[in-house]
Amino acid sequence: MNKKKILTGLQPTGTIHIGNYIGAIKQMVKYQDEFDSYIFVADLHAITVPQDPKTLSSKVKSLLALYLACGIDPNKNTIFIQSENEYHANISWLLECNTYYGELSRMTQFKDKSLKNINFTSGLLTYPVLMASDILAYDINYVPVGGDQKQHVELARDIAERFNKKYGLTFTIPEPLIPEEGAKIMDLIDPTKKMSKSSENQKGVINLLDDKETIRKKIMGATTDSDMTIKYDKENKPGISNLINIYKVFTNKTTEEIEQEFKGSNYGEFKKEVAEVVINEITKIQEKYNQILNSDEIDKVLNKGIEKSRQEAKEKYELMKKRMGFGR
Ligand code: ATP
Ligand code: LTN
């Protein structure tokens, strides 16, 4: 029997943080043995907001090196750059004409981002349709993402179901795969908001390329409360609960085990341990990252990945056109 398929993409819009790592990459690594896996750099998504053409390609390369350094295995994954596969944008247009303006204008991310800058492009609105095409082009079953992307994957499902109904069976219906722990890693300074690449205060964000001392300082400086017990309570203790979540993901321990382990400890002692486990894992990633960035491995992996991805997406595009009545 054919393996089920998973796919995810990250935008090359800055160094990735532990939220991205936990929400998307770590899940891909976890499932890569079980599923036929696809991971790409969503550079077409990145340009929905302004990007500097001088630095875009180095950001793409850095993200690819991080994928590999984090344990994405090129023998188990199809790895590619979205803009090198023209079928994503082609498919997206056909899907756009089967998506309603109302659906897109209701997307939470669109509402948030369009409020921040009223001079936004139409790409910011149609962004989730391109994301649907990334997924539907390959008959993907599961999409590992953080909780913030759930709504977009659900829209991809709706579009696929609508298309299948209207034109005949064409697409597999995908499902989001949200991690139980760490669906939403919160900002260390303001633990009521998600850790985000675009956060103004970088003290609340742990980047995968931060040095040891910076990581330690950020974790030791995380906002907590005055209660002084290490107990999971998202409502009343969002800072400590976020640190417990992070510790959980990096140690595979349960909340109960962690609460037991730190019974009687103070916040400083707990934070020190959180910093240790995070630094330990990130340091290993950084060592690999530096080796990969200076080798020809990335090009080799991309050459293989783009060929497979183009071939598959082309087949889906041709099928869509046939179903829709295009052709001579
Ligand atoms: P920004 O942080 O500026 O909003 P982003 O990090 O969401 O950007 P992407 O690179 O597209 O942008 O995100 C990649 C993946 O990381 C997505 O699957 C997203 O759901 C996940 N992700 C982002 N932030 C978090 C977070 N704080 N916790 C868990 N997962 C996250
Ligand atoms: N929209 C996602 C990035 C993304 C993606 C995808 C994720 C683009 N295409 C397809 C999963 C599947 C984001 O901003 N995090």
GROMACS .gro file of C-alpha atoms in nm, residues 60-62 64-66 68 81 292-303:
model
   20
   60VAL     CA    1   1.616   3.085   0.136
   61LYS     CA    2   1.953   2.908   0.152
   62SER     CA    3   1.978   2.957   0.527
   64LEU     CA    4   1.722   2.505   0.367
   65ALA     CA    5   2.041   2.452   0.569
   66LEU     CA    6   1.834   2.472   0.887
   68LEU     CA    7   1.874   1.968   0.704
   81ILE     CA    8   1.192   2.593  -0.332
  292ILE     CA    9   2.587   2.233   0.557
  293LEU     CA   10   2.582   2.602   0.467
  294ASN     CA   11   2.939   2.578   0.337
  295SER     CA   12   2.893   2.256   0.138
  296ASP     CA   13   2.727   2.170  -0.193
  297GLU     CA   14   2.471   1.949  -0.021
  298ILE     CA   15   2.185   2.198  -0.054
  299ASP     CA   16   2.215   2.217  -0.433
  300LYS     CA   17   2.222   1.839  -0.468
  301VAL     CA   18   1.914   1.799  -0.252
  302LEU     CA   19   1.727   2.073  -0.440
  303ASN     CA   20   1.806   1.934  -0.782
   0.00000   0.00000   0.00000
